[in-house]
Amino acid sequence: MTDRDSQRYRQRIYRLQNDDDLTLSETLSGIIGVGVDYLDVANAHLKRTYPDLGVHRQETPLAVADAPNEGWADDPAYVTHELDCYVGTALSVGGEPYGTICFVDEAARSPGFTDEELGFVEVVGRVVETELTVQEYTRKLQNRDKLLATLNRVLRHNLRNDLNVIRGHARSLAEEVDAEPSERADVVVRTASDLVDLGEEARELVSLLTDRTPPEPRDVVSMVEAVAVDLRVEGPPGTVDVSAPAEARTLGTVHLRRALYELGDNALRYAGPAPTVTFDVDRDGDDHVTVTVTDDGPGLPQAEREILRGREESQLSHGQGLGLWMVHWAVTDVGGTIAVDDDGSAVTLTLRGIEDEDAAGDWIADLALDEATLW
């Protein structure tokens, strides 16, 4: 077989890989069929577990051209299935052994498999591994989405509705009874209100994690100024200042604005009486945009700093909620980073800066590549 013939078979494999209309099963069947044609053997098998031939112990494809004359007469593949000819390679998915792809024939092969044919088997094996890996991670993502959707339904319907009932009755009780029971009823009202808010935050977090909308160019300065207005109107008491250039564009989703709001709201809420919160936007050359949120309070507790850094906590501390988790996911989901200073009074978001639409397209492609690498 000439190099041109070999290249033609490889191109058939690549076309199958890139055909979005095929199911995984159809893609794998087509790829394996190309291997059967190329090697001129009778059949092929994709096995989930390793066969007794010991392919998993080989660093290169294992090839047997004439089993009884090459010391494989006692092997189950020959004894049970009378397979004189065999060539296969091990498969791994997610770094773990998966099985083998093997090409077989009941007739001996003379001469044996060439180096080029063994190389082709290796190519088929790696392509099959890629398809299986995509399937595995797609399944995991689908399961995660189902879990998040279930959590969303529970929080939105069961938890919220029940807590609204508790809050309504507690308010009525607080209006009807004397001081001491009324104070207890007030505690019930506040606690139920906190849980209702927590349920709403969880619903928004689910929305963030399941949103497949790609990032697009956005002006950070416009977002920060809009957030500052919202905080002054509806946020906790305090002063909100903004220091920013005329424009600073980045790649982001609609959730980035919510992340900025959460940082400002958290600072106003816990920085003490009459706090001042400042949003400082800066462009670090053409590559990055930074947003630093500072306050004049005691700073974020250590547990909340760890949340912004993406480190899991065993449980939520009282009043903490899920807002800072939304900040973490909204920023890191578009390739940004979060830094917290030593005393917790300043949080800096570093986002990817863009100057034009072409640069935005390059950043989106890089982001997709990063996610594929993480998989």
mmCIF file of C-alpha atoms in Angstrom:
data_model
loop_
_atom_site.group_PDB
_atom_site.id
_atom_site.type_symbol
_atom_site.label_atom_id
_atom_site.label_comp_id
_atom_site.label_asym_id
_atom_site.label_seq_id
_atom_site.Cartn_x
_atom_site.Cartn_y
_atom_site.Cartn_z
ATOM 1 C CA MET A 1 0.000 0.000 0.000
ATOM 2 C CA THR A 2 1.393 3.405 -0.983
ATOM 3 C CA ASP A 3 1.708 6.470 1.248
ATOM 4 C CA ARG A 4 -1.062 8.076 -0.789
ATOM 5 C CA ASP A 5 -3.367 5.133 -0.045
ATOM 6 C CA SER A 6 -2.564 5.366 3.664
ATOM 7 C CA GLN A 7 -3.275 9.091 3.657
ATOM 8 C CA ARG A 8 -6.622 8.477 1.987
ATOM 9 C CA TYR A 9 -7.680 6.117 4.792
ATOM 10 C CA ARG A 10 -6.615 8.649 7.413
ATOM 11 C CA GLN A 11 -8.674 11.322 5.705
ATOM 12 C CA ARG A 12 -11.707 9.028 5.892
ATOM 13 C CA ILE A 13 -11.210 8.813 9.654
ATOM 14 C CA TYR A 14 -10.921 12.574 10.049
ATOM 15 C CA ARG A 15 -14.083 13.130 7.999
ATOM 16 C CA LEU A 16 -15.968 10.737 10.270
ATOM 17 C CA GLN A 17 -14.684 12.595 13.331
ATOM 18 C CA ASN A 18 -15.910 15.923 12.003
ATOM 19 C CA ASP A 19 -19.346 14.759 10.854
ATOM 20 C CA ASP A 20 -21.715 16.343 13.383
ATOM 21 C CA ASP A 21 -24.680 14.388 12.011
ATOM 22 C CA LEU A 22 -23.292 11.049 13.226
ATOM 23 C CA THR A 23 -23.951 9.567 16.648
ATOM 24 C CA LEU A 24 -21.017 8.346 18.713
ATOM 25 C CA SER A 25 -21.869 4.745 17.825
ATOM 26 C CA GLU A 26 -21.951 5.571 14.118
ATOM 27 C CA THR A 27 -18.660 7.455 14.342
ATOM 28 C CA LEU A 28 -16.886 4.615 16.145
ATOM 29 C CA SER A 29 -18.325 1.992 13.788
ATOM 30 C CA GLY A 30 -17.167 4.007 10.801
ATOM 31 C CA ILE A 31 -13.658 4.522 12.193
ATOM 32 C CA ILE A 32 -13.278 0.839 13.046
ATOM 33 C CA GLY A 33 -14.595 -0.063 9.593
ATOM 34 C CA VAL A 34 -11.876 2.053 8.004
ATOM 35 C CA GLY A 35 -9.329 0.102 10.041
ATOM 36 C CA VAL A 36 -10.767 -3.220 8.850
ATOM 37 C CA ASP A 37 -10.533 -2.084 5.233
ATOM 38 C CA TYR A 38 -7.023 -0.718 5.614
ATOM 39 C CA LEU A 39 -5.629 -3.829 7.333
ATOM 40 C CA ASP A 40 -7.639 -6.200 5.103
ATOM 41 C CA VAL A 41 -8.878 -8.316 8.017
ATOM 42 C CA ALA A 42 -12.233 -9.987 8.613
ATOM 43 C CA ASN A 43 -13.425 -8.210 11.738
ATOM 44 C CA ALA A 44 -12.686 -5.823 14.587
ATOM 45 C CA HIS A 45 -13.760 -5.489 18.218
ATOM 46 C CA LEU A 46 -13.926 -2.621 20.665
ATOM 47 C CA LYS A 47 -13.672 -4.280 24.069
ATOM 48 C CA ARG A 48 -14.495 -2.567 27.353
ATOM 49 C CA THR A 49 -12.207 -4.948 29.267
ATOM 50 C CA TYR A 50 -8.789 -6.231 28.347
ATOM 51 C CA PRO A 51 -8.565 -9.560 26.497
ATOM 52 C CA ASP A 52 -6.280 -12.331 27.658
ATOM 53 C CA LEU A 53 -3.704 -11.540 25.002
ATOM 54 C CA GLY A 54 -2.202 -8.939 27.322
ATOM 55 C CA VAL A 55 -2.415 -5.885 25.075
ATOM 56 C CA HIS A 56 -2.616 -3.660 28.164
ATOM 57 C CA ARG A 57 0.933 -4.661 29.049
ATOM 58 C CA GLN A 58 2.307 -3.503 25.709
ATOM 59 C CA GLU A 59 3.748 -0.044 25.078
ATOM 60 C CA THR A 60 3.062 -0.460 21.338
ATOM 61 C CA PRO A 61 0.320 -2.323 19.441
ATOM 62 C CA LEU A 62 0.479 -6.083 19.914
ATOM 63 C CA ALA A 63 0.573 -7.945 16.606
ATOM 64 C CA VAL A 64 0.221 -11.698 16.040
ATOM 65 C CA ALA A 65 0.320 -12.799 12.398
ATOM 66 C CA ASP A 66 0.262 -16.598 12.904
ATOM 67 C CA ALA A 67 -0.826 -17.494 16.453
ATOM 68 C CA PRO A 68 0.054 -21.236 16.628
ATOM 69 C CA ASN A 69 3.486 -20.690 15.084
ATOM 70 C CA GLU A 70 4.331 -17.649 17.215
ATOM 71 C CA GLY A 71 3.749 -19.209 20.634
ATOM 72 C CA TRP A 72 0.068 -18.277 21.065
ATOM 73 C CA ALA A 73 -1.466 -21.728 20.516
ATOM 74 C CA ASP A 74 -2.740 -21.848 24.114
ATOM 75 C CA ASP A 75 -4.199 -18.357 24.065
ATOM 76 C CA PRO A 76 -8.011 -18.194 24.555
ATOM 77 C CA ALA A 77 -8.384 -16.013 21.451
ATOM 78 C CA TYR A 78 -6.958 -18.852 19.363
ATOM 79 C CA VAL A 79 -8.371 -21.797 21.329
ATOM 80 C CA THR A 80 -11.917 -20.429 21.585
ATOM 81 C CA HIS A 81 -12.272 -18.330 18.442
ATOM 82 C CA GLU A 82 -9.540 -19.784 16.202
ATOM 83 C CA LEU A 83 -8.087 -16.354 15.546
ATOM 84 C CA ASP A 84 -4.752 -16.851 13.817
ATOM 85 C CA CYS A 85 -4.255 -13.167 13.119
ATOM 86 C CA TYR A 86 -4.569 -10.350 15.654
ATOM 87 C CA VAL A 87 -3.409 -6.747 16.041
ATOM 88 C CA GLY A 88 -4.632 -4.409 18.767
ATOM 89 C CA THR A 89 -3.789 -1.524 21.060
ATOM 90 C CA ALA A 90 -4.835 -0.508 24.559
ATOM 91 C CA LEU A 91 -7.262 2.343 25.202
ATOM 92 C CA SER A 92 -7.380 4.780 28.103
ATOM 93 C CA VAL A 93 -10.111 7.265 28.992
ATOM 94 C CA GLY A 94 -9.517 10.009 31.513
ATOM 95 C CA GLY A 95 -6.118 8.560 32.331
ATOM 96 C CA GLU A 96 -7.645 5.216 33.329
ATOM 97 C CA PRO A 97 -7.484 1.900 31.402
ATOM 98 C CA TYR A 98 -10.612 1.422 29.314
ATOM 99 C CA GLY A 99 -10.103 -1.605 27.070
ATOM 100 C CA THR A 100 -8.773 -2.408 23.607
ATOM 101 C CA ILE A 101 -9.429 -1.939 19.939
ATOM 102 C CA CYS A 102 -8.403 -5.078 18.065
ATOM 103 C CA PHE A 103 -8.497 -6.245 14.439
ATOM 104 C CA VAL A 104 -8.720 -10.006 13.873
ATOM 105 C CA ASP A 105 -8.890 -12.712 11.227
ATOM 106 C CA GLU A 106 -9.133 -16.498 11.298
ATOM 107 C CA ALA A 107 -6.502 -16.754 8.573
ATOM 108 C CA ALA A 108 -2.803 -16.353 9.267
ATOM 109 C CA ARG A 109 -1.104 -13.326 7.743
ATOM 110 C CA SER A 110 2.028 -13.579 5.641
ATOM 111 C CA PRO A 111 4.020 -11.485 5.721
ATOM 112 C CA GLY A 112 3.203 -10.033 9.144
ATOM 113 C CA PHE A 113 2.046 -6.515 9.952
ATOM 114 C CA THR A 114 4.301 -3.727 8.713
ATOM 115 C CA ASP A 115 5.461 -0.792 10.829
ATOM 116 C CA GLU A 116 3.155 1.436 8.815
ATOM 117 C CA GLU A 117 0.178 -0.802 9.600
ATOM 118 C CA LEU A 118 1.051 -0.847 13.295
ATOM 119 C CA GLY A 119 1.265 2.939 13.189
ATOM 120 C CA PHE A 120 -2.173 3.085 11.600
ATOM 121 C CA VAL A 121 -3.598 0.885 14.377
ATOM 122 C CA GLU A 122 -2.114 3.304 16.898
ATOM 123 C CA VAL A 123 -3.758 6.241 15.106
ATOM 124 C CA VAL A 124 -7.122 4.465 15.169
ATOM 125 C CA GLY A 125 -6.661 3.738 18.871
ATOM 126 C CA ARG A 126 -5.946 7.349 19.745
ATOM 127 C CA VAL A 127 -8.892 8.600 17.674
ATOM 128 C CA VAL A 128 -11.220 6.112 19.381
ATOM 129 C CA GLU A 129 -9.856 7.232 22.765
ATOM 130 C CA THR A 130 -10.680 10.836 21.883
ATOM 131 C CA GLU A 131 -14.252 9.978 20.938
ATOM 132 C CA LEU A 132 -14.754 7.911 24.093
ATOM 133 C CA THR A 133 -13.287 10.671 26.260
ATOM 134 C CA VAL A 134 -15.658 13.240 24.770
ATOM 135 C CA GLN A 135 -18.553 10.855 25.408
ATOM 136 C CA GLU A 136 -17.500 10.323 29.023
ATOM 137 C CA TYR A 137 -17.194 14.002 29.833
ATOM 138 C CA THR A 138 -20.401 14.804 27.975
ATOM 139 C CA ARG A 139 -22.162 12.238 30.139
ATOM 140 C CA LYS A 140 -20.691 13.764 33.292
ATOM 141 C CA LEU A 141 -21.749 17.245 32.233
ATOM 142 C CA GLN A 142 -25.255 16.026 31.438
ATOM 143 C CA ASN A 143 -25.492 14.378 34.856
ATOM 144 C CA ARG A 144 -24.279 17.573 36.504
ATOM 145 C CA ASP A 145 -26.860 19.579 34.598
ATOM 146 C CA LYS A 146 -29.591 17.179 35.707
ATOM 147 C CA LEU A 147 -28.450 17.482 39.313
ATOM 148 C CA LEU A 148 -28.397 21.257 39.133
ATOM 149 C CA ALA A 149 -31.813 21.328 37.470
ATOM 150 C CA THR A 150 -33.207 19.132 40.246
ATOM 151 C CA LEU A 151 -31.653 21.389 42.880
ATOM 152 C CA ASN A 152 -33.154 24.361 41.101
ATOM 153 C CA ARG A 153 -36.652 22.857 41.156
ATOM 154 C CA VAL A 154 -36.425 21.922 44.831
ATOM 155 C CA LEU A 155 -35.169 25.341 45.869
ATOM 156 C CA ARG A 156 -37.560 27.237 43.648
ATOM 157 C CA HIS A 157 -40.713 25.333 44.538
ATOM 158 C CA ASN A 158 -40.479 23.309 47.739
ATOM 159 C CA LEU A 159 -38.090 25.389 49.824
ATOM 160 C CA ARG A 160 -39.272 28.811 48.719
ATOM 161 C CA ASN A 161 -42.977 28.041 48.995
ATOM 162 C CA ASP A 162 -42.688 26.431 52.421
ATOM 163 C CA LEU A 163 -40.552 29.252 53.785
ATOM 164 C CA ASN A 164 -42.963 31.851 52.461
ATOM 165 C CA VAL A 165 -45.694 30.122 54.475
ATOM 166 C CA ILE A 166 -43.497 30.202 57.592
ATOM 167 C CA ARG A 167 -42.666 33.850 57.067
ATOM 168 C CA GLY A 168 -46.307 34.812 56.542
ATOM 169 C CA HIS A 169 -47.490 33.098 59.710
ATOM 170 C CA ALA A 170 -44.575 34.473 61.722
ATOM 171 C CA ARG A 171 -45.388 38.014 60.633
ATOM 172 C CA SER A 172 -48.983 37.569 61.706
ATOM 173 C CA LEU A 173 -47.817 36.165 65.027
ATOM 174 C CA ALA A 174 -45.446 39.091 65.578
ATOM 175 C CA GLU A 175 -48.313 41.548 65.133
ATOM 176 C CA GLU A 176 -50.682 39.742 67.493
ATOM 177 C CA VAL A 177 -48.613 38.795 70.545
ATOM 178 C CA ASP A 178 -46.799 40.664 73.309
ATOM 179 C CA ALA A 179 -43.158 41.704 73.367
ATOM 180 C CA GLU A 180 -41.225 38.531 74.200
ATOM 181 C CA PRO A 181 -43.090 36.185 71.843
ATOM 182 C CA SER A 182 -43.020 38.982 69.281
ATOM 183 C CA GLU A 183 -39.222 39.094 69.452
ATOM 184 C CA ARG A 184 -39.079 35.363 68.890
ATOM 185 C CA ALA A 185 -41.432 35.701 65.970
ATOM 186 C CA ASP A 186 -39.157 38.394 64.541
ATOM 187 C CA VAL A 187 -36.282 35.910 64.669
ATOM 188 C CA VAL A 188 -38.405 33.417 62.752
ATOM 189 C CA VAL A 189 -39.221 36.074 60.146
ATOM 190 C CA ARG A 190 -35.563 37.040 59.704
ATOM 191 C CA THR A 191 -34.407 33.436 59.518
ATOM 192 C CA ALA A 192 -37.086 32.487 57.014
ATOM 193 C CA SER A 193 -36.243 35.572 54.946
ATOM 194 C CA ASP A 194 -32.567 34.595 54.925
ATOM 195 C CA LEU A 195 -33.476 31.121 53.702
ATOM 196 C CA VAL A 196 -35.726 32.523 50.981
ATOM 197 C CA ASP A 197 -32.823 34.728 49.852
ATOM 198 C CA LEU A 198 -30.483 31.730 49.958
ATOM 199 C CA GLY A 199 -32.870 29.770 47.761
ATOM 200 C CA GLU A 200 -32.966 32.619 45.263
ATOM 201 C CA GLU A 201 -29.165 32.820 45.224
ATOM 202 C CA ALA A 202 -28.968 29.067 44.658
ATOM 203 C CA ARG A 203 -31.393 29.382 41.748
ATOM 204 C CA GLU A 204 -29.202 32.069 40.187
ATOM 205 C CA LEU A 205 -26.092 29.970 40.771
ATOM 206 C CA VAL A 206 -27.729 27.047 38.970
ATOM 207 C CA SER A 207 -28.563 29.386 36.096
ATOM 208 C CA LEU A 208 -24.933 30.504 35.939
ATOM 209 C CA LEU A 209 -23.533 26.959 35.944
ATOM 210 C CA THR A 210 -25.932 25.665 33.291
ATOM 211 C CA ASP A 211 -25.739 28.678 30.987
ATOM 212 C CA ARG A 212 -24.011 27.673 27.737
ATOM 213 C CA THR A 213 -24.092 31.190 26.249
ATOM 214 C CA PRO A 214 -20.580 32.037 25.017
ATOM 215 C CA PRO A 215 -18.860 35.175 26.341
ATOM 216 C CA GLU A 216 -19.050 38.304 24.216
ATOM 217 C CA PRO A 217 -17.365 41.726 24.202
ATOM 218 C CA ARG A 218 -18.612 43.956 27.036
ATOM 219 C CA ASP A 219 -17.560 47.307 28.457
ATOM 220 C CA VAL A 220 -16.520 46.791 32.077
ATOM 221 C CA VAL A 221 -16.776 50.510 32.842
ATOM 222 C CA SER A 222 -20.442 50.621 31.792
ATOM 223 C CA MET A 223 -21.179 47.560 33.918
ATOM 224 C CA VAL A 224 -19.424 48.988 36.974
ATOM 225 C CA GLU A 225 -21.200 52.335 36.669
ATOM 226 C CA ALA A 226 -24.586 50.592 36.346
ATOM 227 C CA VAL A 227 -23.806 48.417 39.372
ATOM 228 C CA ALA A 228 -22.828 51.501 41.392
ATOM 229 C CA VAL A 229 -26.186 53.113 40.582
ATOM 230 C CA ASP A 230 -28.054 49.962 41.628
ATOM 231 C CA LEU A 231 -26.137 49.764 44.911
ATOM 232 C CA ARG A 232 -26.819 53.417 45.725
ATOM 233 C CA VAL A 233 -30.539 52.936 45.094
ATOM 234 C CA GLU A 234 -31.278 49.499 46.521
ATOM 235 C CA GLY A 235 -28.157 48.341 48.356
ATOM 236 C CA PRO A 236 -27.258 48.672 52.045
ATOM 237 C CA PRO A 237 -26.479 52.187 53.350
ATOM 238 C CA GLY A 238 -23.068 53.549 52.398
ATOM 239 C CA THR A 239 -21.070 55.454 49.790
ATOM 240 C CA VAL A 240 -20.183 53.912 46.429
ATOM 241 C CA ASP A 241 -17.432 55.528 44.331
ATOM 242 C CA VAL A 242 -16.130 54.638 40.869
ATOM 243 C CA SER A 243 -12.719 55.373 39.374
ATOM 244 C CA ALA A 244 -12.442 54.253 35.749
ATOM 245 C CA PRO A 245 -11.240 55.188 32.254
ATOM 246 C CA ALA A 246 -13.724 56.036 29.520
ATOM 247 C CA GLU A 247 -13.903 52.426 28.358
ATOM 248 C CA ALA A 248 -12.367 49.031 29.131
ATOM 249 C CA ARG A 249 -13.610 46.083 27.094
ATOM 250 C CA THR A 250 -13.463 42.449 28.079
ATOM 251 C CA LEU A 251 -15.068 39.123 27.261
ATOM 252 C CA GLY A 252 -17.861 38.304 29.650
ATOM 253 C CA THR A 253 -21.371 36.991 30.143
ATOM 254 C CA VAL A 254 -24.412 38.598 31.736
ATOM 255 C CA HIS A 255 -23.330 36.998 35.017
ATOM 256 C CA LEU A 256 -20.272 39.247 35.270
ATOM 257 C CA ARG A 257 -22.443 42.228 36.203
ATOM 258 C CA ARG A 258 -24.072 40.182 38.965
ATOM 259 C CA ALA A 259 -20.616 39.269 40.267
ATOM 260 C CA LEU A 260 -19.677 42.951 40.489
ATOM 261 C CA TYR A 261 -22.931 43.702 42.313
ATOM 262 C CA GLU A 262 -22.332 40.887 44.803
ATOM 263 C CA LEU A 263 -18.864 42.204 45.654
ATOM 264 C CA GLY A 264 -20.190 45.721 46.223
ATOM 265 C CA ASP A 265 -23.227 44.547 48.192
ATOM 266 C CA ASN A 266 -21.085 42.292 50.386
ATOM 267 C CA ALA A 267 -18.680 45.150 51.126
ATOM 268 C CA LEU A 268 -21.501 47.565 52.041
ATOM 269 C CA ARG A 269 -23.247 44.983 54.171
ATOM 270 C CA TYR A 270 -20.298 43.907 56.313
ATOM 271 C CA ALA A 271 -17.836 46.832 56.282
ATOM 272 C CA GLY A 272 -19.426 48.503 59.303
ATOM 273 C CA PRO A 273 -21.512 51.674 59.749
ATOM 274 C CA ALA A 274 -21.438 54.261 56.919
ATOM 275 C CA PRO A 275 -18.894 52.363 54.803
ATOM 276 C CA THR A 276 -17.259 53.600 51.605
ATOM 277 C CA VAL A 277 -16.851 51.135 48.751
ATOM 278 C CA THR A 278 -14.745 51.973 45.692
ATOM 279 C CA PHE A 279 -14.697 50.304 42.281
ATOM 280 C CA ASP A 280 -11.371 50.978 40.567
ATOM 281 C CA VAL A 281 -11.213 49.911 36.889
ATOM 282 C CA ASP A 282 -7.860 49.861 35.115
ATOM 283 C CA ARG A 283 -6.454 48.614 31.816
ATOM 284 C CA ASP A 284 -3.249 46.611 32.083
ATOM 285 C CA GLY A 285 -2.070 47.180 28.518
ATOM 286 C CA ASP A 286 -4.237 45.564 25.846
ATOM 287 C CA ASP A 287 -4.315 42.118 27.424
ATOM 288 C CA HIS A 288 -6.089 42.603 30.743
ATOM 289 C CA VAL A 289 -8.693 44.678 32.541
ATOM 290 C CA THR A 290 -8.683 44.803 36.338
ATOM 291 C CA VAL A 291 -11.522 45.720 38.666
ATOM 292 C CA THR A 292 -10.551 46.279 42.301
ATOM 293 C CA VAL A 293 -13.297 46.578 44.911
ATOM 294 C CA THR A 294 -12.113 48.097 48.202
ATOM 295 C CA ASP A 295 -13.852 49.116 51.408
ATOM 296 C CA ASP A 296 -12.845 50.795 54.670
ATOM 297 C CA GLY A 297 -14.112 47.987 56.875
ATOM 298 C CA PRO A 298 -12.368 45.094 58.630
ATOM 299 C CA GLY A 299 -12.130 43.041 55.438
ATOM 300 C CA LEU A 300 -13.486 39.681 54.364
ATOM 301 C CA PRO A 301 -13.197 36.826 56.869
ATOM 302 C CA GLN A 302 -10.743 34.103 55.909
ATOM 303 C CA ALA A 303 -13.539 31.649 55.054
ATOM 304 C CA GLU A 304 -15.014 34.047 52.502
ATOM 305 C CA ARG A 305 -11.606 34.744 50.971
ATOM 306 C CA GLU A 306 -11.248 31.008 50.403
ATOM 307 C CA ILE A 307 -14.584 30.949 48.565
ATOM 308 C CA LEU A 308 -13.375 33.610 46.128
ATOM 309 C CA ARG A 309 -10.284 31.489 45.563
ATOM 310 C CA GLY A 310 -12.502 28.525 44.733
ATOM 311 C CA ARG A 311 -11.680 26.402 47.768
ATOM 312 C CA GLU A 312 -14.573 24.384 49.138
ATOM 313 C CA GLU A 313 -15.955 24.937 52.602
ATOM 314 C CA SER A 314 -17.550 22.212 54.701
ATOM 315 C CA GLN A 315 -20.590 24.386 55.381
ATOM 316 C CA LEU A 316 -21.882 27.911 54.885
ATOM 317 C CA SER A 317 -21.329 30.282 57.773
ATOM 318 C CA HIS A 318 -24.340 32.222 58.993
ATOM 319 C CA GLY A 319 -25.339 35.060 56.692
ATOM 320 C CA GLN A 320 -22.723 34.172 54.111
ATOM 321 C CA GLY A 321 -25.046 32.902 51.400
ATOM 322 C CA LEU A 322 -23.963 31.930 47.912
ATOM 323 C CA GLY A 323 -23.156 35.360 46.491
ATOM 324 C CA LEU A 324 -19.382 34.978 46.639
ATOM 325 C CA TRP A 325 -19.618 31.595 44.939
ATOM 326 C CA MET A 326 -21.424 33.377 42.105
ATOM 327 C CA VAL A 327 -18.520 35.834 41.923
ATOM 328 C CA HIS A 328 -16.011 32.995 41.707
ATOM 329 C CA TRP A 329 -17.844 31.093 38.976
ATOM 330 C CA ALA A 330 -18.824 34.149 36.916
ATOM 331 C CA VAL A 331 -15.210 35.361 36.763
ATOM 332 C CA THR A 332 -13.347 32.077 36.336
ATOM 333 C CA ASP A 333 -15.884 30.818 33.795
ATOM 334 C CA VAL A 334 -14.605 33.417 31.301
ATOM 335 C CA GLY A 335 -10.931 32.849 32.067
ATOM 336 C CA GLY A 336 -10.587 35.561 34.726
ATOM 337 C CA THR A 337 -8.801 35.373 38.065
ATOM 338 C CA ILE A 338 -9.559 36.680 41.561
ATOM 339 C CA ALA A 339 -7.058 37.974 44.117
ATOM 340 C CA VAL A 340 -7.767 39.060 47.701
ATOM 341 C CA ASP A 341 -5.305 41.192 49.656
ATOM 342 C CA ASP A 342 -3.920 40.079 53.005
ATOM 343 C CA ASP A 343 -6.514 41.808 55.200
ATOM 344 C CA GLY A 344 -9.453 41.017 52.913
ATOM 345 C CA SER A 345 -10.404 44.662 52.294
ATOM 346 C CA ALA A 346 -9.633 44.623 48.548
ATOM 347 C CA VAL A 347 -10.706 42.116 45.907
ATOM 348 C CA THR A 348 -9.197 42.344 42.415
ATOM 349 C CA LEU A 349 -10.738 40.730 39.358
ATOM 350 C CA THR A 350 -8.385 40.312 36.398
ATOM 351 C CA LEU A 351 -10.263 39.882 33.127
ATOM 352 C CA ARG A 352 -9.139 39.393 29.560
ATOM 353 C CA GLY A 353 -8.918 42.679 27.722
ATOM 354 C CA ILE A 354 -9.863 43.062 24.059
ATOM 355 C CA GLU A 355 -9.485 45.894 21.587
ATOM 356 C CA ASP A 356 -11.508 44.642 18.598
ATOM 357 C CA GLU A 357 -13.818 41.863 17.396
ATOM 358 C CA ASP A 358 -10.957 39.823 15.899
ATOM 359 C CA ALA A 359 -9.218 39.744 19.271
ATOM 360 C CA ALA A 360 -12.493 38.674 20.866
ATOM 361 C CA GLY A 361 -12.731 35.726 18.485
ATOM 362 C CA ASP A 362 -9.182 34.659 19.350
ATOM 363 C CA TRP A 363 -9.928 34.845 23.081
ATOM 364 C CA ILE A 364 -13.083 32.744 22.693
ATOM 365 C CA ALA A 365 -11.146 30.100 20.766
ATOM 366 C CA ASP A 366 -8.451 30.066 23.459
ATOM 367 C CA LEU A 367 -11.092 29.745 26.168
ATOM 368 C CA ALA A 368 -12.661 26.747 24.419
ATOM 369 C CA LEU A 369 -9.214 25.158 24.132
ATOM 370 C CA ASP A 370 -8.579 25.742 27.841
ATOM 371 C CA GLU A 371 -11.853 24.017 28.730
ATOM 372 C CA ALA A 372 -11.055 21.084 26.453
ATOM 373 C CA THR A 373 -7.658 20.780 28.133
ATOM 374 C CA LEU A 374 -9.290 20.755 31.575
ATOM 375 C CA TRP A 375 -11.527 17.919 30.448
#
